[in-house]
Coordinates of C-alpha atoms in Angstrom, one line a residue:
Chain E
M1 CA -93.7 -100.2 94.6
I2 CA -90.3 -98.7 93.8
Q3 CA -92.0 -95.3 93.2
N4 CA -93.5 -95.7 96.6
K5 CA -90.2 -96.4 98.3
R6 CA -88.6 -93.4 96.7
W7 CA -91.3 -91.2 97.9
L8 CA -90.8 -92.6 101.4
R9 CA -87.1 -92.0 101.3
R10 CA -87.5 -88.5 100.0
S11 CA -90.1 -87.7 102.7
V12 CA -87.9 -89.2 105.4
Q13 CA -84.9 -87.3 104.2
S14 CA -86.7 -84.0 104.0
T15 CA -88.3 -84.4 107.4
V16 CA -84.9 -85.1 108.9
L17 CA -83.5 -82.1 107.2
V18 CA -86.3 -79.8 108.3
Y19 CA -85.9 -81.1 111.8
F20 CA -82.2 -80.5 111.8
L21 CA -82.8 -77.0 110.3
L22 CA -85.5 -76.0 112.8
L23 CA -84.1 -77.5 116.0
I24 CA -80.4 -77.1 115.5
L25 CA -79.3 -74.8 112.7
V26 CA -81.7 -71.9 113.1
P27 CA -81.2 -71.4 116.8
I28 CA -77.4 -71.6 116.4
L29 CA -77.4 -69.2 113.5
G30 CA -79.6 -66.9 115.5
I31 CA -76.9 -66.8 118.2
Y32 CA -74.3 -65.9 115.6
V33 CA -76.5 -63.2 114.2
Q34 CA -77.3 -61.8 117.7
G35 CA -73.7 -62.0 118.7
L36 CA -72.4 -60.1 115.7
S37 CA -75.4 -57.7 115.4
G38 CA -73.5 -54.9 117.0
G39 CA -70.6 -55.2 114.5
W40 CA -67.1 -56.6 115.0
A41 CA -66.0 -53.8 117.3
H42 CA -68.8 -54.4 119.7
F43 CA -68.3 -58.2 119.5
A44 CA -64.6 -57.8 120.3
E45 CA -65.4 -55.4 123.2
S46 CA -67.9 -57.9 124.7
I47 CA -65.4 -60.7 124.6
L48 CA -62.3 -58.8 125.6
Q49 CA -63.7 -57.1 128.6
P50 CA -61.7 -58.6 131.5
I51 CA -64.5 -60.4 133.3
A52 CA -65.7 -62.2 130.1
W53 CA -62.3 -63.0 128.8
D54 CA -61.1 -64.4 132.2
S55 CA -64.2 -66.6 132.3
V56 CA -63.5 -68.0 128.9
L57 CA -59.9 -68.8 129.7
L58 CA -60.7 -70.3 133.0
T59 CA -63.4 -72.5 131.5
I60 CA -61.0 -73.8 128.8
K61 CA -58.4 -74.5 131.4
L62 CA -60.7 -76.4 133.8
A63 CA -62.4 -78.2 130.9
V64 CA -59.0 -79.4 129.7
I65 CA -58.1 -80.7 133.2
A66 CA -61.5 -82.4 133.6
T67 CA -61.1 -84.0 130.1
L68 CA -57.6 -85.3 130.9
I69 CA -58.7 -86.9 134.1
N70 CA -61.8 -88.3 132.5
T71 CA -59.9 -89.7 129.6
A72 CA -57.5 -91.6 131.8
L73 CA -60.1 -92.8 134.2
G74 CA -62.6 -93.5 131.4
T75 CA -60.1 -95.6 129.5
M76 CA -59.3 -97.7 132.5
L77 CA -63.0 -98.1 133.4
A78 CA -63.9 -99.1 129.9
W79 CA -61.1 -101.6 129.9
A80 CA -62.3 -103.1 133.2
L81 CA -65.9 -103.3 132.1
V82 CA -65.1 -105.1 128.8
R83 CA -62.2 -107.3 129.9
Y84 CA -62.9 -108.4 133.4
R85 CA -65.7 -110.4 134.7
F86 CA -66.5 -109.5 138.3
P87 CA -69.7 -109.5 140.4
G88 CA -71.7 -106.3 139.9
R89 CA -70.2 -105.6 136.5
R90 CA -73.5 -105.3 134.7
L91 CA -74.9 -103.1 137.4
L92 CA -71.8 -100.9 137.1
N93 CA -72.1 -100.8 133.4
S94 CA -75.7 -99.5 133.6
L95 CA -74.7 -96.9 136.2
V96 CA -72.2 -95.3 133.9
D97 CA -74.9 -93.4 131.9
L98 CA -76.6 -92.0 135.0
P99 CA -75.0 -88.6 134.9
F100 CA -76.8 -88.1 131.6
A101 CA -80.1 -88.9 133.1
L102 CA -79.7 -86.7 136.1
P103 CA -80.4 -82.9 136.1
T104 CA -76.8 -81.6 136.4
A105 CA -77.9 -79.3 139.3
V106 CA -78.5 -82.4 141.3
G107 CA -75.0 -83.6 140.6
G108 CA -73.8 -80.2 141.8
L109 CA -75.8 -80.5 144.9
M110 CA -74.4 -83.9 145.7
I111 CA -70.9 -82.5 145.4
L112 CA -71.8 -79.7 147.8
L113 CA -73.4 -82.1 150.3
L114 CA -70.4 -84.5 150.1
L115 CA -67.6 -82.0 150.3
G116 CA -69.2 -79.0 151.9
P117 CA -68.0 -77.7 155.2
Q118 CA -70.7 -79.6 157.1
S119 CA -69.9 -83.0 155.8
W120 CA -67.2 -85.1 157.5
L121 CA -65.2 -85.3 154.4
G122 CA -65.4 -81.5 154.0
S123 CA -64.5 -80.8 157.6
W124 CA -61.6 -83.2 157.4
L125 CA -60.4 -81.4 154.2
A126 CA -60.9 -78.0 155.9
G127 CA -58.8 -79.2 158.8
H128 CA -56.0 -79.8 156.3
N129 CA -56.5 -76.4 154.7
I130 CA -57.8 -77.8 151.5
E131 CA -60.7 -75.9 150.0
I132 CA -62.7 -77.6 147.4
V133 CA -66.3 -76.4 147.3
Y134 CA -66.7 -72.9 145.8
Q135 CA -63.2 -73.2 144.4
Q136 CA -61.8 -74.4 141.1
P137 CA -61.4 -78.1 142.2
A138 CA -65.2 -78.2 142.7
I139 CA -65.7 -77.0 139.1
V140 CA -63.4 -79.6 137.8
L141 CA -65.3 -82.3 139.8
A142 CA -68.6 -81.1 138.5
M143 CA -67.3 -81.2 134.9
I144 CA -65.9 -84.7 135.4
F145 CA -69.2 -85.9 136.8
V146 CA -71.2 -84.5 133.9
T147 CA -68.9 -85.7 131.2
F148 CA -68.2 -89.1 132.8
P149 CA -70.0 -91.4 130.3
F150 CA -68.5 -90.0 127.1
V151 CA -65.0 -91.6 127.0
I152 CA -66.2 -95.0 128.4
R153 CA -69.0 -95.2 126.0
T154 CA -66.9 -94.4 122.9
I155 CA -64.1 -96.9 123.8
Q156 CA -66.3 -99.8 124.9
P157 CA -67.6 -100.9 121.5
L158 CA -64.1 -100.6 120.0
L159 CA -62.8 -102.9 122.6
E160 CA -65.6 -105.3 122.2
E161 CA -65.1 -105.5 118.5
L162 CA -61.4 -106.1 118.8
D163 CA -60.7 -109.5 117.3
P164 CA -59.1 -111.8 120.0
S165 CA -57.0 -113.5 117.3
E166 CA -55.1 -110.3 116.7
E167 CA -54.0 -110.3 120.3
E168 CA -53.2 -114.0 120.2
A169 CA -51.2 -113.5 117.1
S170 CA -49.2 -110.8 118.9
Y171 CA -48.5 -113.1 121.8
T172 CA -47.6 -116.0 119.6
L173 CA -45.1 -113.9 117.8
G174 CA -43.4 -113.2 121.0
A175 CA -44.6 -109.7 122.0
T176 CA -44.7 -108.8 125.6
R177 CA -48.0 -107.8 127.4
S178 CA -47.2 -104.1 127.2
G179 CA -45.9 -104.4 123.6
T180 CA -49.2 -106.0 122.7
F181 CA -51.2 -103.3 124.4
W182 CA -49.4 -100.4 122.8
R183 CA -49.0 -101.9 119.3
V184 CA -52.2 -103.9 118.9
I185 CA -54.9 -102.9 121.4
F186 CA -54.3 -99.2 121.9
P187 CA -54.4 -98.3 118.2
A188 CA -57.8 -99.9 118.0
M189 CA -59.0 -97.9 121.0
R190 CA -57.4 -94.6 120.0
P191 CA -60.3 -93.1 117.9
G192 CA -62.6 -93.8 120.9
V193 CA -60.2 -92.2 123.3
I194 CA -59.8 -89.1 121.2
G195 CA -63.4 -88.9 120.1
G196 CA -64.7 -89.4 123.6
A197 CA -62.3 -86.9 125.1
M198 CA -63.3 -84.2 122.6
L199 CA -67.0 -84.8 123.2
A200 CA -66.3 -84.6 126.9
F201 CA -64.3 -81.4 126.4
S202 CA -67.0 -79.6 124.5
R203 CA -69.7 -80.7 127.0
A204 CA -67.5 -79.5 129.9
L205 CA -67.1 -76.1 128.3
A206 CA -70.8 -75.6 128.3
E207 CA -71.7 -77.1 131.7
F208 CA -73.9 -74.8 133.7
G209 CA -76.3 -76.5 136.2
A210 CA -73.7 -78.3 138.3
V211 CA -71.0 -75.6 138.0
V212 CA -73.2 -72.7 139.1
L213 CA -73.9 -74.4 142.3
V214 CA -70.5 -75.6 143.3
A215 CA -68.5 -72.6 142.1
G216 CA -68.2 -69.3 143.9
N217 CA -68.8 -67.6 140.6
I218 CA -66.3 -64.9 141.4
P219 CA -64.9 -63.3 138.2
G220 CA -61.3 -64.1 137.5
K221 CA -61.3 -66.9 140.1
T222 CA -64.3 -69.2 139.8
L223 CA -66.6 -67.7 137.2
T224 CA -67.0 -69.9 134.2
A225 CA -68.2 -68.8 130.7
S226 CA -71.6 -70.5 131.0
V227 CA -72.4 -68.7 134.2
Q228 CA -71.1 -65.4 132.8
I229 CA -73.4 -65.9 129.8
Y230 CA -76.3 -66.6 132.2
G231 CA -75.5 -63.4 134.1
N232 CA -75.6 -61.4 130.9
V233 CA -79.0 -62.9 129.9
E234 CA -80.3 -62.1 133.4
S235 CA -79.1 -58.6 133.3
S236 CA -80.7 -58.1 129.9
N237 CA -77.5 -57.9 127.9
P238 CA -78.4 -60.4 125.2
S239 CA -75.7 -59.3 122.8
G240 CA -73.0 -59.7 125.4
A241 CA -74.3 -63.1 126.2
A242 CA -74.4 -64.0 122.5
A243 CA -70.9 -62.8 121.9
V244 CA -69.3 -65.1 124.5
S245 CA -71.6 -67.9 123.2
V246 CA -70.3 -67.4 119.7
L247 CA -66.8 -67.9 121.0
L248 CA -67.7 -71.1 122.8
L249 CA -69.8 -72.4 119.9
T250 CA -67.0 -71.9 117.5
L251 CA -64.5 -73.6 119.7
S252 CA -66.9 -76.5 120.2
F253 CA -67.6 -76.7 116.5
L254 CA -63.9 -76.9 115.7
V255 CA -63.5 -79.6 118.3
L256 CA -66.4 -81.7 117.0
W257 CA -65.4 -81.2 113.4
S258 CA -62.0 -82.5 114.1
V259 CA -63.6 -85.5 115.8
N260 CA -65.5 -86.1 112.6
L261 CA -62.4 -85.9 110.5
L262 CA -60.6 -88.3 112.8
T263 CA -63.4 -90.9 112.7
E264 CA -63.7 -90.5 108.9
R265 CA -60.0 -91.2 108.5
K266 CA -60.5 -94.3 110.5
D267 CA -63.4 -95.5 108.3
A268 CA -61.4 -94.9 105.2
R269 CA -58.6 -97.1 106.5
Chain C
M1 CA -84.9 -105.4 107.3
K2 CA -83.6 -102.0 106.1
N3 CA -87.0 -101.0 104.9
K4 CA -88.6 -101.9 108.2
T5 CA -86.2 -99.7 110.1
K6 CA -86.9 -96.9 107.7
L7 CA -90.6 -97.3 108.1
A8 CA -90.2 -97.4 111.8
L9 CA -88.1 -94.3 111.7
S10 CA -90.5 -92.3 109.5
A11 CA -93.4 -93.4 111.7
L12 CA -91.4 -92.1 114.7
L13 CA -90.8 -88.8 113.0
L14 CA -94.4 -88.4 112.1
A15 CA -95.5 -89.3 115.6
S16 CA -93.1 -86.8 117.1
M17 CA -94.3 -84.2 114.7
T18 CA -97.9 -84.7 115.7
V19 CA -97.0 -84.7 119.4
L20 CA -95.2 -81.4 118.9
T21 CA -98.0 -79.8 117.1
A22 CA -100.4 -81.2 119.7
C23 CA -98.4 -79.6 122.4
G24 CA -98.5 -76.3 120.6
S25 CA -102.3 -76.3 120.1
S26 CA -103.1 -77.6 123.6
T27 CA -101.6 -74.6 125.3
A28 CA -103.4 -72.4 122.8
T29 CA -106.8 -73.9 123.5
S30 CA -106.3 -73.7 127.3
S31 CA -105.6 -70.0 127.2
S32 CA -108.5 -69.3 124.8
G33 CA -110.6 -71.4 127.2
D34 CA -109.9 -68.9 129.9
S35 CA -111.0 -66.0 127.7
T36 CA -114.4 -67.6 127.0
G37 CA -114.8 -67.9 130.8
G38 CA -115.8 -64.3 130.9
Q39 CA -117.0 -62.2 133.9
D40 CA -120.2 -64.1 134.6
A41 CA -118.9 -67.6 134.4
K42 CA -119.2 -69.8 137.4
E43 CA -115.6 -70.5 137.5
I44 CA -112.7 -68.4 136.5
T45 CA -108.9 -68.8 136.6
L46 CA -106.4 -66.2 137.7
I47 CA -102.8 -66.6 136.7
L48 CA -100.3 -65.3 139.3
G49 CA -96.7 -64.7 138.2
A50 CA -94.7 -64.0 141.3
Y51 CA -91.1 -64.1 142.7
S52 CA -90.3 -66.9 144.9
T53 CA -90.2 -65.4 148.4
P54 CA -93.9 -64.6 149.1
Q55 CA -95.0 -68.1 148.1
E56 CA -95.5 -69.1 151.8
A57 CA -97.6 -66.0 152.4
F58 CA -99.8 -66.7 149.3
K59 CA -100.6 -70.1 150.7
V60 CA -102.6 -68.2 153.3
I61 CA -103.8 -65.3 151.2
I62 CA -105.1 -67.1 148.2
P63 CA -107.6 -69.3 150.1
A64 CA -108.8 -66.3 152.0
F65 CA -109.4 -64.4 148.8
Q66 CA -111.2 -67.3 147.2
K67 CA -113.5 -67.6 150.1
Q68 CA -114.3 -63.9 150.1
W69 CA -114.8 -63.7 146.4
K70 CA -117.1 -66.7 146.4
E71 CA -119.3 -65.1 149.2
K72 CA -119.4 -61.8 147.3
T73 CA -120.0 -63.0 143.7
G74 CA -120.8 -66.7 143.9
Q75 CA -117.9 -67.2 141.5
T76 CA -115.2 -69.8 142.1
V77 CA -111.7 -68.4 141.5
K78 CA -109.0 -70.9 140.6
F79 CA -105.4 -70.0 140.8
Q80 CA -102.5 -71.0 138.6
E81 CA -99.4 -69.9 140.4
S82 CA -95.9 -69.6 139.1
Y83 CA -92.9 -68.7 141.3
E84 CA -89.6 -67.8 139.7
A85 CA -86.7 -65.4 140.4
S86 CA -88.1 -61.9 140.0
G87 CA -86.2 -61.0 136.8
T88 CA -86.9 -64.3 135.2
Q89 CA -90.6 -63.9 136.0
A90 CA -90.6 -60.4 134.6
R91 CA -89.0 -61.5 131.3
A92 CA -91.3 -64.5 131.1
I93 CA -94.4 -62.3 131.4
A94 CA -93.0 -59.7 129.0
G95 CA -92.2 -62.6 126.6
G96 CA -95.7 -64.1 126.6
F97 CA -96.4 -65.9 129.8
E98 CA -100.0 -64.7 130.3
A99 CA -100.0 -63.9 133.9
D100 CA -102.9 -61.7 135.1
I101 CA -101.2 -60.5 138.2
A102 CA -97.4 -59.8 138.7
V103 CA -95.9 -59.8 142.1
L104 CA -92.2 -59.0 141.9
S105 CA -89.3 -58.1 144.0
L106 CA -88.5 -54.7 142.5
E107 CA -90.0 -51.8 140.5
A108 CA -87.6 -52.3 137.6
D109 CA -89.1 -55.7 136.9
I110 CA -92.6 -54.3 136.8
D111 CA -91.2 -51.7 134.4
T112 CA -90.0 -54.5 132.2
I113 CA -93.6 -55.7 131.8
Q114 CA -94.8 -52.2 131.3
K115 CA -92.3 -51.5 128.6
A116 CA -93.5 -54.6 126.8
G117 CA -96.8 -52.8 126.6
L118 CA -98.7 -55.2 128.8
I119 CA -99.4 -52.9 131.7
T120 CA -101.4 -50.0 130.3
T121 CA -102.5 -48.1 133.4
D122 CA -100.3 -46.4 135.9
W123 CA -99.8 -49.1 138.5
R124 CA -98.1 -46.6 140.9
T125 CA -101.5 -44.9 141.6
K126 CA -102.5 -47.9 143.7
P127 CA -102.2 -47.6 147.5
H128 CA -98.6 -47.2 148.9
N129 CA -97.4 -46.5 145.3
G130 CA -98.2 -50.0 144.3
M131 CA -96.0 -51.6 146.9
I132 CA -97.5 -54.5 148.8
T133 CA -94.7 -55.4 151.2
N134 CA -91.5 -53.9 152.6
S135 CA -88.4 -55.4 154.0
V136 CA -84.9 -54.2 154.8
A137 CA -81.5 -55.4 153.7
A138 CA -80.0 -57.3 156.6
L139 CA -77.1 -59.4 157.7
G140 CA -77.4 -63.0 158.8
T141 CA -74.6 -64.6 160.8
R142 CA -74.1 -67.9 162.5
E143 CA -75.9 -68.3 165.9
G144 CA -74.5 -65.8 168.4
N145 CA -72.6 -63.8 165.8
P146 CA -69.1 -65.3 166.5
K147 CA -67.3 -62.8 164.2
G148 CA -68.9 -59.8 165.9
I149 CA -70.5 -58.3 162.8
K150 CA -72.6 -55.1 163.3
D151 CA -72.3 -53.0 160.3
W152 CA -71.5 -52.9 156.6
E153 CA -67.9 -51.9 157.3
D154 CA -67.4 -55.2 159.2
L155 CA -68.0 -57.1 156.0
A156 CA -64.7 -55.8 154.7
K157 CA -62.7 -57.0 157.8
P158 CA -60.0 -59.6 157.0
G159 CA -61.1 -63.2 157.6
V160 CA -64.8 -62.6 157.2
G161 CA -66.4 -64.8 154.5
V162 CA -69.3 -63.0 152.9
L163 CA -72.1 -64.4 150.7
I164 CA -74.0 -62.1 148.4
P165 CA -76.2 -63.2 145.6
N166 CA -75.0 -62.0 142.2
P167 CA -76.8 -58.7 141.2
K168 CA -76.1 -59.6 137.6
T169 CA -78.1 -62.8 137.7
S170 CA -80.7 -61.7 140.3
G171 CA -82.4 -58.4 140.2
G172 CA -83.5 -58.9 143.8
A173 CA -79.8 -59.1 144.8
Q174 CA -79.4 -55.5 143.7
W175 CA -81.1 -54.5 146.9
D176 CA -78.3 -56.2 148.9
V177 CA -75.5 -54.5 146.9
N178 CA -77.4 -51.2 147.1
A179 CA -77.3 -51.5 150.8
I180 CA -73.6 -52.1 151.0
Y181 CA -73.0 -49.1 148.6
G182 CA -75.5 -47.0 150.5
G183 CA -73.9 -48.0 153.8
G184 CA -70.6 -46.6 152.4
L185 CA -72.4 -43.4 151.4
K186 CA -74.0 -43.0 154.8
H187 CA -70.7 -43.7 156.5
S188 CA -68.9 -41.0 154.5
E189 CA -71.8 -38.6 155.1
A190 CA -71.4 -39.0 158.8
Q191 CA -67.7 -38.2 158.4
G192 CA -68.5 -35.0 156.5
K193 CA -69.6 -35.4 153.0
K194 CA -71.5 -38.0 150.9
D195 CA -68.6 -39.6 149.0
P196 CA -69.4 -42.0 146.1
A197 CA -65.7 -42.9 145.8
Y198 CA -65.6 -44.1 149.4
A199 CA -68.8 -46.1 148.9
A200 CA -67.3 -47.7 145.7
D201 CA -64.2 -48.6 147.7
L202 CA -66.2 -50.2 150.5
L203 CA -68.0 -52.3 148.0
K204 CA -64.7 -53.3 146.4
R205 CA -63.3 -54.3 149.8
V206 CA -66.4 -56.3 150.6
Q207 CA -66.2 -58.0 147.2
K208 CA -62.7 -59.2 148.1
N209 CA -64.2 -61.1 151.0
V210 CA -67.0 -62.7 149.0
K211 CA -66.9 -66.5 149.1
A212 CA -69.6 -67.1 146.6
L213 CA -71.7 -65.1 144.3
D214 CA -74.7 -67.3 144.0
K215 CA -77.2 -66.9 141.3
S216 CA -80.1 -65.9 143.5
G217 CA -80.9 -64.9 147.1
R218 CA -82.3 -68.4 147.7
A219 CA -79.2 -70.1 146.4
S220 CA -77.1 -67.8 148.7
M221 CA -79.1 -68.9 151.7
T222 CA -78.6 -72.5 150.7
T223 CA -74.9 -72.0 150.5
F224 CA -74.9 -70.4 154.0
E225 CA -77.0 -73.3 155.3
N226 CA -74.5 -75.8 154.0
G227 CA -71.9 -74.2 156.2
T228 CA -70.0 -71.8 153.9
G229 CA -69.3 -68.2 154.9
D230 CA -69.7 -66.2 158.1
V231 CA -72.3 -63.7 157.0
V232 CA -74.9 -63.5 154.3
V233 CA -76.3 -60.3 152.9
T234 CA -80.0 -60.7 152.2
Y235 CA -83.5 -59.5 152.9
E236 CA -84.6 -59.5 156.5
N237 CA -87.7 -61.5 155.6
E238 CA -85.6 -64.3 154.0
L239 CA -83.7 -64.6 157.3
I240 CA -86.8 -64.5 159.4
G241 CA -88.4 -67.1 157.2
R242 CA -85.4 -69.4 157.7
N243 CA -85.5 -69.0 161.4
L244 CA -89.2 -69.8 161.4
E245 CA -88.3 -73.0 159.7
G246 CA -86.0 -73.9 162.6
Q247 CA -82.7 -72.3 161.9
H248 CA -81.0 -70.1 164.5
Y249 CA -79.3 -67.4 162.6
T250 CA -78.6 -64.1 164.2
I251 CA -80.2 -61.4 162.3
I252 CA -78.5 -58.0 162.2
V253 CA -80.2 -54.9 160.9
P254 CA -77.5 -52.3 160.5
N255 CA -78.3 -48.8 161.7
D256 CA -78.1 -47.5 158.1
T257 CA -79.9 -49.8 155.7
I258 CA -82.1 -49.6 152.7
L259 CA -85.8 -50.0 152.7
I260 CA -86.8 -52.8 150.2
E261 CA -90.1 -52.3 148.5
N262 CA -91.9 -55.0 146.6
P263 CA -94.5 -54.1 144.0
A264 CA -97.5 -55.9 142.6
A265 CA -99.6 -55.0 139.6
V266 CA -102.4 -56.3 137.3
V267 CA -101.1 -57.1 133.9
D268 CA -103.9 -55.2 132.1
K269 CA -103.6 -56.8 128.6
N270 CA -103.7 -60.3 129.9
A271 CA -106.5 -59.8 132.5
D272 CA -108.6 -58.1 129.8
K273 CA -107.9 -60.9 127.3
H274 CA -108.8 -63.6 129.8
G275 CA -111.9 -61.6 130.8
V276 CA -110.9 -61.7 134.5
R277 CA -110.3 -58.0 135.0
Q278 CA -112.7 -57.6 138.0
A279 CA -111.3 -60.6 139.9
A280 CA -107.7 -59.5 139.1
D281 CA -108.3 -56.0 140.4
A282 CA -110.1 -57.4 143.5
F283 CA -107.2 -59.7 144.2
L284 CA -104.7 -56.9 144.0
D285 CA -106.7 -54.8 146.3
F286 CA -107.0 -57.7 148.7
L287 CA -103.3 -57.7 149.1
W288 CA -103.6 -54.4 151.0
T289 CA -106.3 -55.7 153.4
P290 CA -105.2 -56.2 157.0
E291 CA -105.8 -59.9 156.6
A292 CA -103.3 -60.2 153.7
Q293 CA -100.9 -57.8 155.3
Q294 CA -100.8 -59.9 158.5
A295 CA -100.1 -63.0 156.4
F296 CA -97.1 -61.3 154.9
A297 CA -96.0 -60.1 158.3
D298 CA -96.2 -63.6 159.7
K299 CA -93.8 -64.8 157.0
G300 CA -91.2 -62.1 157.8
F301 CA -92.2 -59.2 155.6
R302 CA -92.7 -55.7 156.9
P303 CA -96.4 -54.7 156.3
V304 CA -97.0 -51.5 154.3
D305 CA -100.3 -51.0 156.1
P306 CA -99.6 -48.7 159.1
A307 CA -102.2 -50.3 161.4
V308 CA -100.8 -53.8 160.8
A309 CA -97.3 -52.5 161.1
K310 CA -98.1 -51.1 164.6
Q311 CA -99.3 -54.6 165.5
Y312 CA -96.0 -56.1 164.6
E313 CA -94.0 -53.2 166.0
S314 CA -92.0 -55.4 168.4
Q315 CA -91.0 -57.8 165.6
Y316 CA -89.7 -55.1 163.2
K317 CA -87.8 -52.2 164.7
T318 CA -87.1 -49.4 162.3
P319 CA -83.4 -48.7 162.2
P320 CA -82.5 -45.0 162.8
G321 CA -80.7 -44.5 159.4
L322 CA -83.3 -46.2 157.2
Y323 CA -83.3 -44.8 153.7
D324 CA -85.0 -45.7 150.5
I325 CA -83.8 -46.0 146.9
K326 CA -84.2 -42.2 146.4
Y327 CA -81.1 -41.7 148.6
L328 CA -79.1 -43.4 145.9
G329 CA -80.8 -41.3 143.2
G330 CA -83.6 -43.8 142.1
W331 CA -83.4 -47.0 140.2
D332 CA -82.4 -45.6 136.8
Q333 CA -79.4 -43.8 138.4
V334 CA -78.5 -46.9 140.5
R335 CA -78.5 -49.1 137.4
K336 CA -76.3 -46.7 135.6
D337 CA -73.8 -46.2 138.5
L338 CA -73.6 -49.7 139.8
Y339 CA -74.8 -52.4 137.4
Q340 CA -74.2 -51.4 133.8
D341 CA -71.4 -53.3 132.0
G342 CA -68.2 -51.8 133.3
A343 CA -69.9 -49.9 136.1
I344 CA -68.8 -49.9 139.8
W345 CA -69.8 -53.5 140.4
D346 CA -67.8 -54.8 137.5
Q347 CA -64.9 -52.5 138.2
G348 CA -64.5 -53.8 141.7
L349 CA -64.5 -57.4 140.5
A350 CA -62.2 -56.9 137.5
G351 CA -59.7 -55.1 139.8
K352 CA -59.5 -58.3 141.9

């Protein structure tokens, strides 16, 4: 019986490993190999040419903005969903994940239909000389839409797990509401806020489907890295596409790795 | 409890493995099923890999061909149709999508399939050098042309919002950019000499007015439809198609514009492998019959067949300065001059 279990564990472990290897590791390594196949000089040239480089910088900038907005909004929403009881809360809670279930292109299309020049909102904005669609704000909106669930979903369980007696103790000991929030509640939420934000950031970096629709895709102004990569794939320049991908992958990996370190530290404590 | 979850997990993994392998083998059997169909089977399947624009025309052409083939041979031809952006389709076929017939937007995309070794005969020996339809690069404006746009130069005027599909993501969009560049060449030629520097400068000035570089011609039309931009640079047939669907765009064919030629070819290796060579050849030939040519013309294409073209004369006036890709030195030259990394297209954009 024990023998049997060991066999089972081994087989499960090796299946998981093979799956991970085949589905994740090999394709990603392939991108690194392809990206660096022309040597370092070619790699640097592919990345540093102005159109590619601008697109990477722009993507990072917009992803940071989207992440900051989502972190603030997501924290508040998670708080509202866990702490308050209001009609429609459950419905709202299940709606949060919808951006994951929707093809992102549809999200982009909705932004276009809502804010495009023919919509009443779009024409009102145009009347006030505010351009959103095909400009950078639309890209940020698309990124926010796509990464919306991350922060909420990482904070929620932490808030739910929070022991009410800790809070009560804080109040009993005479702490103010804000003192209690910042000293007791927020430290418990913090790993969720940071982890969620970093996941959202790396997802925003790579967003394509929604962004390609709502952005003008003009180099230096509204061309994001993912669209630039797509352009390289389509104009049969796989090594150029892979080079920019390598940059994004490495950045995302560093971000995710630091998330891992952060949560590990929390577990150790 | 723990064991149970483990068991459930391993069962799930095993299940997903079998599903994956099943997926793999099912596609394999379906394609080998085709090959056992053979020339004399009662029913054969042709796989058509095409770009997206002629889809409407094929809705008419395919049933007509099926009827004719059935009468002639008693065989039922089924069709599997795939419509994608031209470049994507070409790469898919070159990469293993087993289409028997390729209908694409430009020669270069057929060349991609040929270079992959799948087209073994010279497809250009077919009628009209293998081209099944023509069109011209044209300008679409809002109804009544409020910005008064007549020519390529007008695209560079201040305050004109231009839409062009991105030639880097859409091979078909290269026709549109070729037309702007060619328009500059023609303009300078009229002033004295054919000046590539002037043409590059015109393109750069137009790029400054570009509102959005959408990923395909279709996406560009959608952007225009949603109210962005004053003028869209695209194929004449795309604009006619939209107007047939109820839009009221003004279609402007500049005096100097490029002749767009769309090729079709049998993918020899695939057709032979599936044993459908005769039907595939017959279908390709059918595309040049008056019946098929009329179907294309009805959807906005310019027919290549002279007799049918005469019939649609009033619909498609030939602009006086019409030129073809040879005026720009052929596709190889154009790709080198305009679209290579760091070539004219990139330079204009990087200069901002």
